[in-house]
Tab-separated table of C-alpha atoms in Angstrom:
chain	number	residue	atom	x	y	z
A	1	PRO	CA	65.499	87.564	135.429
A	2	GLY	CA	64.821	85.181	138.311
A	3	VAL	CA	61.127	85.014	137.379
A	4	LEU	CA	59.398	86.103	134.185
A	5	SER	CA	55.660	86.684	134.533
A	6	LEU	CA	53.440	86.978	131.448
A	7	ASP	CA	49.705	87.509	131.118
A	8	GLY	CA	48.251	87.287	127.616
A	9	ALA	CA	51.655	87.963	126.081
A	10	THR	CA	50.629	87.268	122.498
A	11	GLU	CA	46.972	88.270	122.505
A	12	GLY	CA	46.118	90.212	119.362
A	13	LEU	CA	49.524	89.726	117.750
A	14	ALA	CA	50.161	88.392	114.272
A	15	PRO	CA	51.097	84.690	114.339
A	16	SER	CA	54.692	85.430	113.295
A	17	ARG	CA	55.127	87.871	116.204
A	18	ALA	CA	53.502	85.426	118.620
A	19	ARG	CA	56.003	82.733	117.561
A	20	GLU	CA	58.848	85.172	118.241
A	21	ILE	CA	57.490	85.864	121.735
A	22	TRP	CA	57.133	82.158	122.544
A	23	HIS	CA	60.652	81.498	121.262
A	24	SER	CA	61.994	84.237	123.535
A	25	VAL	CA	60.047	82.882	126.511
A	26	ARG	CA	61.446	79.413	125.865
A	27	THR	CA	64.973	80.833	125.714
A	28	VAL	CA	64.495	82.612	129.035
A	29	GLY	CA	63.178	79.410	130.603
A	30	GLU	CA	66.085	77.383	129.269
A	31	SER	CA	68.484	79.863	130.866
A	32	GLY	CA	67.223	78.759	134.274
A	33	SER	CA	64.674	81.470	134.989
A	34	ALA	CA	61.221	80.487	136.169
A	35	THR	CA	58.313	81.585	134.018
A	36	VAL	CA	54.741	82.140	135.099
A	37	ILE	CA	52.429	82.302	132.102
A	38	VAL	CA	48.728	83.089	132.087
A	39	ASP	CA	47.407	82.683	128.574
A	40	LYS	CA	44.463	81.358	126.581
A	41	ASN	CA	46.697	79.686	123.985
A	42	PHE	CA	47.038	76.266	125.589
A	43	ALA	CA	48.912	74.669	122.691
A	44	ALA	CA	51.607	77.353	122.568
A	45	VAL	CA	52.097	77.465	126.340
A	46	ASN	CA	52.132	73.695	126.768
A	47	ALA	CA	54.702	73.356	123.980
A	48	ILE	CA	57.270	75.385	125.938
A	49	THR	CA	56.566	74.469	129.555
A	50	HIS	CA	57.993	71.748	131.755
A	51	ARG	CA	55.240	71.878	134.373
A	52	ASN	CA	51.653	73.094	134.246
A	53	MET	CA	49.267	74.234	136.921
A	54	ILE	CA	45.597	74.941	136.377
A	55	LEU	CA	43.843	77.182	138.855
A	56	VAL	CA	40.098	77.601	139.209
A	57	LYS	CA	38.970	80.484	141.413
A	58	GLY	CA	42.414	80.531	143.040
A	59	GLU	CA	42.481	76.799	143.808
A	60	VAL	CA	45.022	74.488	142.165
A	61	VAL	CA	43.046	71.764	140.381
A	62	PHE	CA	45.933	70.311	138.348
A	63	ASP	CA	49.686	70.364	138.948
A	64	ALA	CA	51.914	68.019	136.966
A	65	PRO	CA	54.613	67.842	134.306
A	66	ALA	CA	53.550	69.237	130.934
A	67	ALA	CA	53.875	65.793	129.354
A	68	GLU	CA	51.196	64.466	131.717
A	69	LEU	CA	48.808	67.266	130.801
A	70	ARG	CA	49.333	66.470	127.111
A	71	GLU	CA	48.178	62.912	127.823
A	72	ARG	CA	45.068	63.842	129.850
A	73	PRO	CA	42.310	64.905	127.424
A	74	GLU	CA	39.737	64.762	130.225
A	75	VAL	CA	41.611	67.598	131.968
A	76	HIS	CA	41.593	69.580	128.707
A	77	ARG	CA	37.854	69.171	128.354
A	78	ARG	CA	37.030	69.881	131.983
A	79	TYR	CA	39.230	72.903	132.654
A	80	LEU	CA	40.540	74.255	129.351
A	81	GLY	CA	37.591	73.943	127.002
A	82	VAL	CA	39.885	72.274	124.477
């Protein structure tokens, strides 16, 4: 697909099934398709993304490469509750 959109793709799934889903999403992304993921599992999403955006009430409050988000614990605390 040109764009894959997921919202809570692994919510309620067994960990082994969730890993399968994330592997598939990564494969789709590596094929050149864009992925839009809305999910509560920050660690899993951030592990497979190249760029992250955080929206609060429809406003973009963070937009940067995933590596930058990994290095910004203050952003985690403020917006992700992590």
